Tab-separated table of C-alpha atoms in Angstrom:
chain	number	residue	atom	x	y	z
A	28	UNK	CA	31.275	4.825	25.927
A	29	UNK	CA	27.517	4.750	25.635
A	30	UNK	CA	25.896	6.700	28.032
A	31	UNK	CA	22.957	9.337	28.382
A	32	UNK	CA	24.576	12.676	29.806
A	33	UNK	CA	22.093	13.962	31.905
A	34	UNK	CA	21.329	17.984	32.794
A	35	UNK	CA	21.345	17.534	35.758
A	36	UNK	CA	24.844	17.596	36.260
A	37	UNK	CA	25.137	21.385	35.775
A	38	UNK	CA	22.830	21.946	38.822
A	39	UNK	CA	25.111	19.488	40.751
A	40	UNK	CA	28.109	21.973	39.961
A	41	UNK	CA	26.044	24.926	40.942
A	42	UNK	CA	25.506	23.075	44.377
A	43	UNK	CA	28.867	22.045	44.597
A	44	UNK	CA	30.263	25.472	43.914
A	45	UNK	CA	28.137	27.586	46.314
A	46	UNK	CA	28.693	29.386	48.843
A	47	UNK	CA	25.794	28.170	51.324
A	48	UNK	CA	26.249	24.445	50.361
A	49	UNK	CA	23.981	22.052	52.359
A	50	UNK	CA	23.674	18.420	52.250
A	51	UNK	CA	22.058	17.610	48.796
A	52	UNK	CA	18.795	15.642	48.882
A	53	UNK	CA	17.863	14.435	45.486
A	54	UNK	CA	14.250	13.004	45.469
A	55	UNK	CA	12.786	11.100	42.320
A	56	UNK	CA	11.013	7.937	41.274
A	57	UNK	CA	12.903	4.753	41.302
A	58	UNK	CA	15.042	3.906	38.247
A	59	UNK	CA	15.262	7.235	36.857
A	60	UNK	CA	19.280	7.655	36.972
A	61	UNK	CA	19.455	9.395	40.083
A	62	UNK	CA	22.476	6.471	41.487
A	63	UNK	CA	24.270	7.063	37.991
A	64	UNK	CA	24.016	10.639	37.707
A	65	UNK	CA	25.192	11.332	41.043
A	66	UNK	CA	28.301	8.999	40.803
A	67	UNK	CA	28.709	9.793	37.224
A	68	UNK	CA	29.179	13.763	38.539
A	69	UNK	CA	31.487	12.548	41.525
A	70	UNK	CA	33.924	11.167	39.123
A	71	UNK	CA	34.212	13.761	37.105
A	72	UNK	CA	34.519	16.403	40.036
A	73	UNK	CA	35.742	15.012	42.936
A	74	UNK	CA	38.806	13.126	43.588
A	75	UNK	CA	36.876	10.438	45.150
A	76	UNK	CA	33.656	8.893	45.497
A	77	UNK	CA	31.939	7.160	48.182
A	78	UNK	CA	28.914	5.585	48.360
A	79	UNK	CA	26.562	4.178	50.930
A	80	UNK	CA	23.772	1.834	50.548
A	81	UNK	CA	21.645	1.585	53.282
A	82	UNK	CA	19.336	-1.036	51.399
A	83	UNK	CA	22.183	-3.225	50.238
A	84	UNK	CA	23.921	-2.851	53.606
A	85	UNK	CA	21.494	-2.657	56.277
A	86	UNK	CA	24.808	-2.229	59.376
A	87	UNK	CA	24.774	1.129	58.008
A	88	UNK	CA	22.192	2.125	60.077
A	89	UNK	CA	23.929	1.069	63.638
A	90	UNK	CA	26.224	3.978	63.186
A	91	UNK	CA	23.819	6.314	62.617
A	92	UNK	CA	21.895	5.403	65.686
A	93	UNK	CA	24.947	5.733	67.882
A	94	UNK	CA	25.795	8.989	67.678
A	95	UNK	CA	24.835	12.145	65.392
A	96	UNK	CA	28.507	13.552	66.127
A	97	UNK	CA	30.081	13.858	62.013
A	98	UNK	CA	32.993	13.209	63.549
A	99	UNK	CA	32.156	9.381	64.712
A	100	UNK	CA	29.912	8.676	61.658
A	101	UNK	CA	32.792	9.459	59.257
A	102	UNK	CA	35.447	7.402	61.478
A	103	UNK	CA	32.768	5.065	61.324
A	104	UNK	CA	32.062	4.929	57.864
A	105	UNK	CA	36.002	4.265	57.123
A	106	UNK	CA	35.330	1.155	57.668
A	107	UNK	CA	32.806	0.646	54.943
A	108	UNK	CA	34.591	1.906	52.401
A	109	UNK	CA	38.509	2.227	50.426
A	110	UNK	CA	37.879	5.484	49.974
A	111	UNK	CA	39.323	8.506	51.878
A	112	UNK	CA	36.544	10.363	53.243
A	113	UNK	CA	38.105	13.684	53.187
A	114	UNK	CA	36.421	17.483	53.374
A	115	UNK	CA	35.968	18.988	49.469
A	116	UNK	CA	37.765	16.412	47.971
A	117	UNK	CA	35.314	13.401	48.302
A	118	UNK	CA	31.643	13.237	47.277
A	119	UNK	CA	29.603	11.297	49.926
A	120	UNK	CA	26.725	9.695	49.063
A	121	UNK	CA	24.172	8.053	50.705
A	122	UNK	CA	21.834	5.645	48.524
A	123	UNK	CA	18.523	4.910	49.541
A	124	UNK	CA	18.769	7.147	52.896
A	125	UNK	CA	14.697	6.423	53.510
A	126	UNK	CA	15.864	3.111	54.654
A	127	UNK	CA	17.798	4.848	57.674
A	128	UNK	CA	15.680	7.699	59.264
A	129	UNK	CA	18.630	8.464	61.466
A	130	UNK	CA	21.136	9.135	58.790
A	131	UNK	CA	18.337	11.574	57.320
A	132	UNK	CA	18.284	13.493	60.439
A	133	UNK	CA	22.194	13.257	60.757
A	134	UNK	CA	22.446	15.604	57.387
A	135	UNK	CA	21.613	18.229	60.076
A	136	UNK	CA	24.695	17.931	61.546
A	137	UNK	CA	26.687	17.969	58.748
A	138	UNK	CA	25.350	21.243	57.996
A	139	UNK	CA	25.806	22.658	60.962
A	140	UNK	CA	29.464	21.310	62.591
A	141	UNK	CA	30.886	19.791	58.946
A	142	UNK	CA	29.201	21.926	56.618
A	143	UNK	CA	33.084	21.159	54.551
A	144	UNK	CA	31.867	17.438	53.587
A	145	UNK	CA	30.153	17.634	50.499
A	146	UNK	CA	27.158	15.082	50.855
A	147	UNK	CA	24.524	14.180	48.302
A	148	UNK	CA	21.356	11.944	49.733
A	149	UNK	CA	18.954	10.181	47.095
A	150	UNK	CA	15.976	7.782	47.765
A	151	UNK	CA	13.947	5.961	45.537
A	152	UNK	CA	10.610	6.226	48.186
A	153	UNK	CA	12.093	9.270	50.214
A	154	UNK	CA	8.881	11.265	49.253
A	155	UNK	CA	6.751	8.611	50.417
A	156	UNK	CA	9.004	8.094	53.701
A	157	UNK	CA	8.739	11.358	54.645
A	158	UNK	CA	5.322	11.465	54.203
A	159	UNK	CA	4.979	8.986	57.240
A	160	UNK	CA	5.615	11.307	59.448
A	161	UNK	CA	7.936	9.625	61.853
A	162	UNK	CA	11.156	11.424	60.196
A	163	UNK	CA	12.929	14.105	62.108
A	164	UNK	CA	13.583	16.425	59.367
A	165	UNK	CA	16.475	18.487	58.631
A	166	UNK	CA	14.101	21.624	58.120
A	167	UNK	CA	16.504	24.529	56.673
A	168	UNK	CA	19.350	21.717	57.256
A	169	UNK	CA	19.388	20.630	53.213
A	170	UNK	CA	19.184	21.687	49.748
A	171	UNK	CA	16.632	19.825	47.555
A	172	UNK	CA	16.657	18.722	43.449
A	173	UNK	CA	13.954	17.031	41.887
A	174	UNK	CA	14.604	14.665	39.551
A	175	UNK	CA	12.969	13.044	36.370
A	176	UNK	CA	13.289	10.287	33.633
A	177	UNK	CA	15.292	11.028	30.391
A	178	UNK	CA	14.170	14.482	28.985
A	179	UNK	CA	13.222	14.316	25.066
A	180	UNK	CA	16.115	16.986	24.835
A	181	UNK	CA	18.457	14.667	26.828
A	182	UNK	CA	17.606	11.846	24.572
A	183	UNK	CA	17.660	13.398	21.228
A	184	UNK	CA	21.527	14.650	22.092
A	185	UNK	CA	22.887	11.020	22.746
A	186	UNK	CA	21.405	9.958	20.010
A	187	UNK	CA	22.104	12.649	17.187
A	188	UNK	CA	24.596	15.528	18.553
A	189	UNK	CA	24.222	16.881	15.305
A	190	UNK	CA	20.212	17.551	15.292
A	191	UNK	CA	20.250	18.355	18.529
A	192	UNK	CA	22.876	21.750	17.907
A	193	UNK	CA	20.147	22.564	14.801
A	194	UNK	CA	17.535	22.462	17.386
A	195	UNK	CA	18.831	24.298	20.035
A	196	UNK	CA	20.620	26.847	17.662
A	197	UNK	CA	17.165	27.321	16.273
A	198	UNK	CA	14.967	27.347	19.466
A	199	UNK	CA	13.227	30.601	20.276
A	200	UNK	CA	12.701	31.325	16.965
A	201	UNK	CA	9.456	31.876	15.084
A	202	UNK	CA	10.300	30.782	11.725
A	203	UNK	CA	10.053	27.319	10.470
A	204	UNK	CA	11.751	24.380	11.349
A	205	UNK	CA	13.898	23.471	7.839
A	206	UNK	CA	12.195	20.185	6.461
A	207	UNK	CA	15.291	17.991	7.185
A	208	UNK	CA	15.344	18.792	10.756
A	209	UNK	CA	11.890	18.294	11.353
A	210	UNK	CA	11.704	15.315	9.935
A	211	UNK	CA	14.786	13.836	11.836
A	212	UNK	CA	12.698	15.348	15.300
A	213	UNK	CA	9.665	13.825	14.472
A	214	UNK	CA	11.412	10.615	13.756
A	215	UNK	CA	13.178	10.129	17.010
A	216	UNK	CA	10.205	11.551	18.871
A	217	UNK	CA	8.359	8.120	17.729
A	218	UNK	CA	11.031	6.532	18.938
A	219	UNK	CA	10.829	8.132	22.688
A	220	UNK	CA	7.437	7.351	22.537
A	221	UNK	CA	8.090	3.783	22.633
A	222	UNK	CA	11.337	3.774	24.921
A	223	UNK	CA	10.472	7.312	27.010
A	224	UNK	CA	12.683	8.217	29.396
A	225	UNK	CA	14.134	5.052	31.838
A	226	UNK	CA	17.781	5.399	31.136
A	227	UNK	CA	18.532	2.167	30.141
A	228	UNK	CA	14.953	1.826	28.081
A	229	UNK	CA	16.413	5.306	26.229
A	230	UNK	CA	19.583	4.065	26.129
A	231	UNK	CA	18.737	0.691	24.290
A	232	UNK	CA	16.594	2.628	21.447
A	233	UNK	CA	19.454	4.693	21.163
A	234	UNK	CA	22.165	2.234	20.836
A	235	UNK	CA	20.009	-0.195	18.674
A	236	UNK	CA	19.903	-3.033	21.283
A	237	UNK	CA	16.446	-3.997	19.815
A	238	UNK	CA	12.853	-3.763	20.416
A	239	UNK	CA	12.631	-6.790	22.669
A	240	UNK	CA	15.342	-5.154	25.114
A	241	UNK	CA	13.003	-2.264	25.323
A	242	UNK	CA	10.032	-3.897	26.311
A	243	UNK	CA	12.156	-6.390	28.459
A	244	UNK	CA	13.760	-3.006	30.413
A	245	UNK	CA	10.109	-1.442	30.909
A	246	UNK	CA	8.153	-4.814	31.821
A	247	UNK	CA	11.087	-5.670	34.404
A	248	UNK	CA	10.575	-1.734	35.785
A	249	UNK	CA	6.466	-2.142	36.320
A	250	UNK	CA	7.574	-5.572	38.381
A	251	UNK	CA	9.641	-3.142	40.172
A	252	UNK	CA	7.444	-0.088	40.699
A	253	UNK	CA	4.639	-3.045	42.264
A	254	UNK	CA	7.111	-4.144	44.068
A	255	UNK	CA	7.494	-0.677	45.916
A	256	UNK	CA	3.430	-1.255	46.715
A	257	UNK	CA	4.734	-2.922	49.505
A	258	UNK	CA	7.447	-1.029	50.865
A	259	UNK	CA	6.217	1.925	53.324
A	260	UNK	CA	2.676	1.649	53.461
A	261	UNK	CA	-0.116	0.007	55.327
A	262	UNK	CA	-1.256	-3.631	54.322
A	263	UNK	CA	-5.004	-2.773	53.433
A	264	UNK	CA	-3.775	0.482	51.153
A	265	UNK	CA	-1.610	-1.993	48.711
A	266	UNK	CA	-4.233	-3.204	46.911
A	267	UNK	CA	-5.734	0.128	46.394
A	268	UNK	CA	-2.479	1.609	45.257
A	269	UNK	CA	-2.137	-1.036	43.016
A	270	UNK	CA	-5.546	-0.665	41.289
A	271	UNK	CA	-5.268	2.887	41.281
A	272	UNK	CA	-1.693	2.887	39.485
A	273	UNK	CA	-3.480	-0.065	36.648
A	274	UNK	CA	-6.217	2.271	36.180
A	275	UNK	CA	-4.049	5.334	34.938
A	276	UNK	CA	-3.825	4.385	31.108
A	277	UNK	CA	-7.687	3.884	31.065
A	278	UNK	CA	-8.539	7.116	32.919
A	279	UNK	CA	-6.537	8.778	30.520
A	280	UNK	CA	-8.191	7.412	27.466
A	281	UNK	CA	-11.342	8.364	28.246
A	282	UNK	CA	-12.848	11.527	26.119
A	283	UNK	CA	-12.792	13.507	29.304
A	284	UNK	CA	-9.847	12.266	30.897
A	285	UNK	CA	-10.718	13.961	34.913
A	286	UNK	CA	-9.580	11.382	37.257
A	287	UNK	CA	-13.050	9.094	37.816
A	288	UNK	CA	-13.196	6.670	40.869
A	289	UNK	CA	-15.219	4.483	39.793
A	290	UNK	CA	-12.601	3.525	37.020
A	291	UNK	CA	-10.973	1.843	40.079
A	292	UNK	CA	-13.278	0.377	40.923
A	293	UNK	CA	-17.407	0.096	40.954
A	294	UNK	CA	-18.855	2.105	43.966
A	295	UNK	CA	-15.327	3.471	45.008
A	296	UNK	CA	-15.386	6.716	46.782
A	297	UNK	CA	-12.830	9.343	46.948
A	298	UNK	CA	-12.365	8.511	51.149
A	299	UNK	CA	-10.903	5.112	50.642
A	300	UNK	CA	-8.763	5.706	48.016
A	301	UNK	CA	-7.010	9.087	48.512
A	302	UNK	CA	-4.334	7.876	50.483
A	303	UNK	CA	-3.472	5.431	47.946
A	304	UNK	CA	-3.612	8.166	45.486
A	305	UNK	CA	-1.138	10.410	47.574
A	306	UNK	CA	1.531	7.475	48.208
A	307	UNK	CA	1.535	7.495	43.997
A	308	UNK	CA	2.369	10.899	43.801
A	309	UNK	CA	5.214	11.048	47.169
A	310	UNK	CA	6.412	8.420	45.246
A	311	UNK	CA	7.060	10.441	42.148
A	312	UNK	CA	5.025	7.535	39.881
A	313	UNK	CA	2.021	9.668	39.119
A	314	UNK	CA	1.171	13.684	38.844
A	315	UNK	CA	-1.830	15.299	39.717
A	316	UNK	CA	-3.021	18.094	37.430
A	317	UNK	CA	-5.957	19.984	39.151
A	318	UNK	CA	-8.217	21.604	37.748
A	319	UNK	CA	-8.206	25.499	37.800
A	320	UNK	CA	-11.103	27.544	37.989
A	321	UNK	CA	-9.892	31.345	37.422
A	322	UNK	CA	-6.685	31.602	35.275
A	323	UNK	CA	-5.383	34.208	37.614
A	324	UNK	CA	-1.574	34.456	39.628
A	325	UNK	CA	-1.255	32.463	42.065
A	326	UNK	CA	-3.026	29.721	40.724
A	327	UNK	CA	-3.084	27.553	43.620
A	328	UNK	CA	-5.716	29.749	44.981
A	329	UNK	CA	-8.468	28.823	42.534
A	330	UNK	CA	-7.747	25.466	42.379
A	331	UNK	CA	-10.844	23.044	42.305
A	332	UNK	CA	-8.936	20.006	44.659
A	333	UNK	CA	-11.886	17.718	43.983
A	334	UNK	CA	-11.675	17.647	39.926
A	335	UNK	CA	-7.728	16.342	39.111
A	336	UNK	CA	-6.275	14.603	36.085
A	337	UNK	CA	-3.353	11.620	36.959
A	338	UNK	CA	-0.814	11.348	34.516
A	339	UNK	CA	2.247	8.568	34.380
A	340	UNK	CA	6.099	9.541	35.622
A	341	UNK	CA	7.239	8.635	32.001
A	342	UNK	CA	5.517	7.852	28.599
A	343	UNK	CA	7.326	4.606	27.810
A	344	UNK	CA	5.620	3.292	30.877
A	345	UNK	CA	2.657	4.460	29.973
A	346	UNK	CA	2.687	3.088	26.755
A	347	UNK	CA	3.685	-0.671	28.583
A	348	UNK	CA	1.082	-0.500	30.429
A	349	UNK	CA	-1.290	0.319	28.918
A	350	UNK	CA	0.045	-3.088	26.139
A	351	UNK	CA	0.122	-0.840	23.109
A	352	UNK	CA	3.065	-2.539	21.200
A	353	UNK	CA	5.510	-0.390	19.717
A	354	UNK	CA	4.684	-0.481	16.224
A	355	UNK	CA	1.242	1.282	17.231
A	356	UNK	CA	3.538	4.963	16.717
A	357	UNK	CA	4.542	4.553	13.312
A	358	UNK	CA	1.106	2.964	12.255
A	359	UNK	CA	-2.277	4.866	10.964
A	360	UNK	CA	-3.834	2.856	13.296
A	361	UNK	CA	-6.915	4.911	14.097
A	362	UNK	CA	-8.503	2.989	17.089
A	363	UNK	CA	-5.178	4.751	18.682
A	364	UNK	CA	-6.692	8.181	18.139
A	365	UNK	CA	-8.088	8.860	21.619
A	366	UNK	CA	-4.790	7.578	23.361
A	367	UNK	CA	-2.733	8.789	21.177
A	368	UNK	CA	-3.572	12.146	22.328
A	369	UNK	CA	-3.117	10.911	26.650
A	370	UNK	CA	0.576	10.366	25.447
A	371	UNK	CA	0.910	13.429	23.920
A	372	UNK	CA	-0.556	15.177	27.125
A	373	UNK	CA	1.411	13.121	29.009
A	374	UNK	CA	4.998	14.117	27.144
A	375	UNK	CA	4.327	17.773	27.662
A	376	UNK	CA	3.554	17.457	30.781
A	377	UNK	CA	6.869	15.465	32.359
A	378	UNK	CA	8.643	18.193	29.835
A	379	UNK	CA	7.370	21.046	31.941
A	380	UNK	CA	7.975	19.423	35.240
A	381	UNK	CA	11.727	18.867	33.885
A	382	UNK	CA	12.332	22.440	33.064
A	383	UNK	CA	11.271	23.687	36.167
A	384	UNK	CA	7.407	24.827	35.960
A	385	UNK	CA	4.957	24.181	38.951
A	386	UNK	CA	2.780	21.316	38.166
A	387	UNK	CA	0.502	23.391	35.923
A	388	UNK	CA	-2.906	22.928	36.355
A	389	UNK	CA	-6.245	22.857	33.787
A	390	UNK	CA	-9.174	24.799	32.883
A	391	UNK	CA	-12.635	24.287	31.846
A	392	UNK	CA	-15.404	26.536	30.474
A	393	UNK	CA	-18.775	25.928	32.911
A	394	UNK	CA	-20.543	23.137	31.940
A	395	UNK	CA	-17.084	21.328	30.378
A	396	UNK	CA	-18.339	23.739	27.178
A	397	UNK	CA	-14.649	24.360	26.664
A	398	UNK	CA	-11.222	23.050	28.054
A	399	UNK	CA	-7.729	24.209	28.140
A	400	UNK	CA	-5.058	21.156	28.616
A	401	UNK	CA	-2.682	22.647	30.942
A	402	UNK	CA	-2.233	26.259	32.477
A	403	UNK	CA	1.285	27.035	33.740
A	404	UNK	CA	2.608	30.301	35.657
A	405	UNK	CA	5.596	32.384	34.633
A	406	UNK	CA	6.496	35.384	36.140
A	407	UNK	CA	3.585	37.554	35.642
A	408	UNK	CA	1.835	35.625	33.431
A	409	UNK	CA	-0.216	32.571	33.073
A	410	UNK	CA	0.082	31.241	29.783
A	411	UNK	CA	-2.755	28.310	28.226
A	412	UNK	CA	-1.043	25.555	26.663
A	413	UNK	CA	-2.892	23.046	24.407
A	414	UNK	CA	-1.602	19.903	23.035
A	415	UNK	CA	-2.538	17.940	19.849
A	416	UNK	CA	-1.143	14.784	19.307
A	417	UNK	CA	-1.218	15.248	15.052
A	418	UNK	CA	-1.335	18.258	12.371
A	419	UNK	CA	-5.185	18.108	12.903
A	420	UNK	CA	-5.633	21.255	15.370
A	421	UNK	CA	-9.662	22.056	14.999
A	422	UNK	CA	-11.552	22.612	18.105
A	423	UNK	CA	-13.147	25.890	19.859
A	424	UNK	CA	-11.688	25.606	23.240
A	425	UNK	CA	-8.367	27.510	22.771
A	426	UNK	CA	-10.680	30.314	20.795
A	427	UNK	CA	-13.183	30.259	24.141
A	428	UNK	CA	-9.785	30.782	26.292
A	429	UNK	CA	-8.343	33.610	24.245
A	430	UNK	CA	-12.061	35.281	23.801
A	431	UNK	CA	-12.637	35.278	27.695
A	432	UNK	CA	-9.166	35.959	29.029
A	433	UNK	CA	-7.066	37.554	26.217
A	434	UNK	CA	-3.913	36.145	26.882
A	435	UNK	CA	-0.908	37.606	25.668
A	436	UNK	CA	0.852	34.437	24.628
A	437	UNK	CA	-0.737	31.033	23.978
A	438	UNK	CA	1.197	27.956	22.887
A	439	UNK	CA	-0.691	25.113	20.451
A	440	UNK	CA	1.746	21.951	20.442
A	441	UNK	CA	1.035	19.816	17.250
A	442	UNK	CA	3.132	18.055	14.505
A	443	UNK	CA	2.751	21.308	12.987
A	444	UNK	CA	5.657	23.263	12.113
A	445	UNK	CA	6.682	26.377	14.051
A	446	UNK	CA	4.404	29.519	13.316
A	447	UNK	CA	3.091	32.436	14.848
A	448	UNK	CA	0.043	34.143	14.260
A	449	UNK	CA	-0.809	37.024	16.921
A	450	UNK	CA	-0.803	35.895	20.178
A	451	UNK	CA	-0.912	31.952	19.197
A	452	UNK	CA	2.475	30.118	18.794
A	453	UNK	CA	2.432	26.438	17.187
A	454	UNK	CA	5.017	24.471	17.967
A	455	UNK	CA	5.854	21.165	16.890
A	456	UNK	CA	5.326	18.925	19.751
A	457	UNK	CA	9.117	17.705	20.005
A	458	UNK	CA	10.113	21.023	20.902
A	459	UNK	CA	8.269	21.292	23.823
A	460	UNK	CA	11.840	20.899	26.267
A	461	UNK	CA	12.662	23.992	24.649
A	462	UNK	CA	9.327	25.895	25.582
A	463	UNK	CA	11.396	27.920	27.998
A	464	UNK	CA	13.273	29.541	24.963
A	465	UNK	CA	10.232	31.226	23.315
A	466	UNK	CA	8.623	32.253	26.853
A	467	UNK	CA	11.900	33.912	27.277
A	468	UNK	CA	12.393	35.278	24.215
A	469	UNK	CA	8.729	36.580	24.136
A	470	UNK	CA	9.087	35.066	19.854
């Protein structure tokens, strides 16, 4: 059976299993697996699954605003479904729960008088829902996961088990990637780059469905995403939103990719279009990378909130909309150069945010003399991370970082091979869902 297992499923059996279960909110961007996943787990853990649209069945709601009693709702909900709804033997979940405010605030309840039904709750614009302010929110009530696209790691396992044991057997390591394996990496990383992480765009590279499927998958998903422009925010911020989201692939071409308003649109001013640019990021479609001023712990409190880069949910979208066809990644095609290197930023970036890092943030020398791509936190250190998108790897900035701060670990991602020279580690840029293995190994 073709299908992309995801890893998320071992945090679903760590909630499942523990001891101060809550109801399970999954949040994530629309059409990033979080349905599948969820019911994929169910099947495999529970003797039943139930599931509860409250888009595709809008009566839904009308129990929830009758009563908040668990109870009532599950007699209720009997009659929506074949299933038995019955305490640690059936999964519960409710699909798009931002369409039903009450049912969000009925998770509460659960917790507290049924804490025995095991309930997952996932919404496509939860984020954004919330954000309105009109929710009454289980506070303390829930657990939370975050969710993301198709991981490079995720993808490279579906498609070649075999690679993917090298790789991971290997990870953490300072010594060279053998040529074989790095060439098999490097080859499906091209491949990502055209599909990234949608499951059934990944899924269709994978399973050779053809080129045209890909494109068909990620054009059809853009549709969607505009769609979404409409849903849960006011009339005179859709067009903004819109523009905003169409202006990401150029903003992150530029030389000096900082977010510029005026990319937007002429005369724009950071007042009109900030709520447009928060709804984005609820929404899970865009990140913000801020730029930090003192690489010191925690890094939120040197943050400069007024100088941000945006950067796209997933690559392959990028990529789609930006109308760079997919031959463009195995091509010398040098007018690429400049946005060649947003998609690599862009790749390491969604792989950090998958493995659990705070959205890291960036630095720059005073005058924009120097600049580090990304800064992230662990533990007790903060550790500079700069990202090449080929073997070429010249440029002063990383040597102004290390001169200033002395780091003790700084990580160059390249098509390099793996090496280590003092404090600098180069990885190839396909291994950055494993960075987490040579932080904690210390290499």
């Amino acid at each position: 059976m073709e299908f992309i297992e995801r890893d998320v499923a071992e945090k679903l059996l760590e909630w499942k299993n523990s001891a101060d279960r809550k109801p399970l909110i999954i949040r994530g961007a629309r059409q990033i697996g979080k349905s599948w996943a969820v019911e994929h787990f169910g099947k495999r853990y529970y003797d039943n699954v139930a599931v509860f649209n409250f888009d595709r069945k809008r009566e839904l709601a009308d129990v929830f605003r009758r009563t908040n009693d668990p109870k009532r709702i599950i007699d209720e909900l009997t009659f929506f479904t074949d299933r038995p709804l019955l305490p640690e033997k059936t999964l519960i979940f409710f699909d798009e729960i931002q369409e039903c405010k009450d049912a969000l605030n009925a998770l509460k309840y659960f917790c507290e008088d049924a804490p025995k039904y095991h309930i997952i709750a996932a919404g496509s614009l939860l984020g954004v829902a919330i954000n309105e302010g009109n929710y009454s929110f289980p506070v303390g009530k829930v657990n939370f996961l975050q969710m993301y696209p198709v991981s490079f790691r995720e993808f490279v396992r579906a498609a070649d088990s075999s690679l993917y044991g090298h790789v991971a057997s290997l990870a953490g390591k300072a010594a060279p990637l053998p040529s074989v394996v790095f060439n098999r990496a490097e080859e499906l990383y091209h491949s990502y780059q055209v599909c990234g992480g949608l499951p059934l765009s990944a899924s269709s590279m994978i399973w050779n469905k053809g080129l045209e499927m890909v494109e068909k998958v990620l054009e059809e998903n853009l549709m969607a995403y505009e769609i979404d422009f409409s849903k849960h925010t006011l009339q005179s911020d859709i067009p903004k939103i819109r523009a905003i989201w169409k202006s990401t692939p150029e903003q992150l071409s530029r030389e000096n990719n900082k977010f510029v308003y005026r990319v937007v649109r002429e005369g724009a001013r950071a007042r009109e279009y900030e709520n447009a640019l928060q709804w984005l990021a609820a929404a899970g479609m865009i990140y913000q990378v801020k730029l930090c001023e003192k690489p010191e712990l925690p890094l939120s409190f040197y943050e400069n909130s007024s100088a941000f880069k945006v950067y796209m949910l997933d690559i392959g979208l990028l990529r789609k909309l930006a109308k760079l066809p997919a031959e463009i990644f195995i091509s010398a095609a040098t007018l690429f150069t400049e946005f060649k290197g947003a998609i690599a930023e862009n790749f390491v970036l969604t792989s950090l945010l998958a493995q659990g890092f705070d959205t890291p943030n960036y630095w720059t020398l005073q005058g924009n003399k120097a600049e580090v791509d990304f800064l992230v936190a662990d533990k007790l250190s903060v550790i500079p991370i700069e990202v090449k998108s080929d073997w070429r790897i010249s440029g002063k900035s990383f040597a102004e970082y290390d001169k200033k701060y002395h780091p003790g670990l700084r990580v160059r991602f390249s098509m390099n091979n793996i090496k280590k020279d003092g404090n600098l580690l180069n990885l190839p840029i396909f291994m950055a869902d494993w960075i987490r293995d040579y932080i904690n190994g210390s290499v």
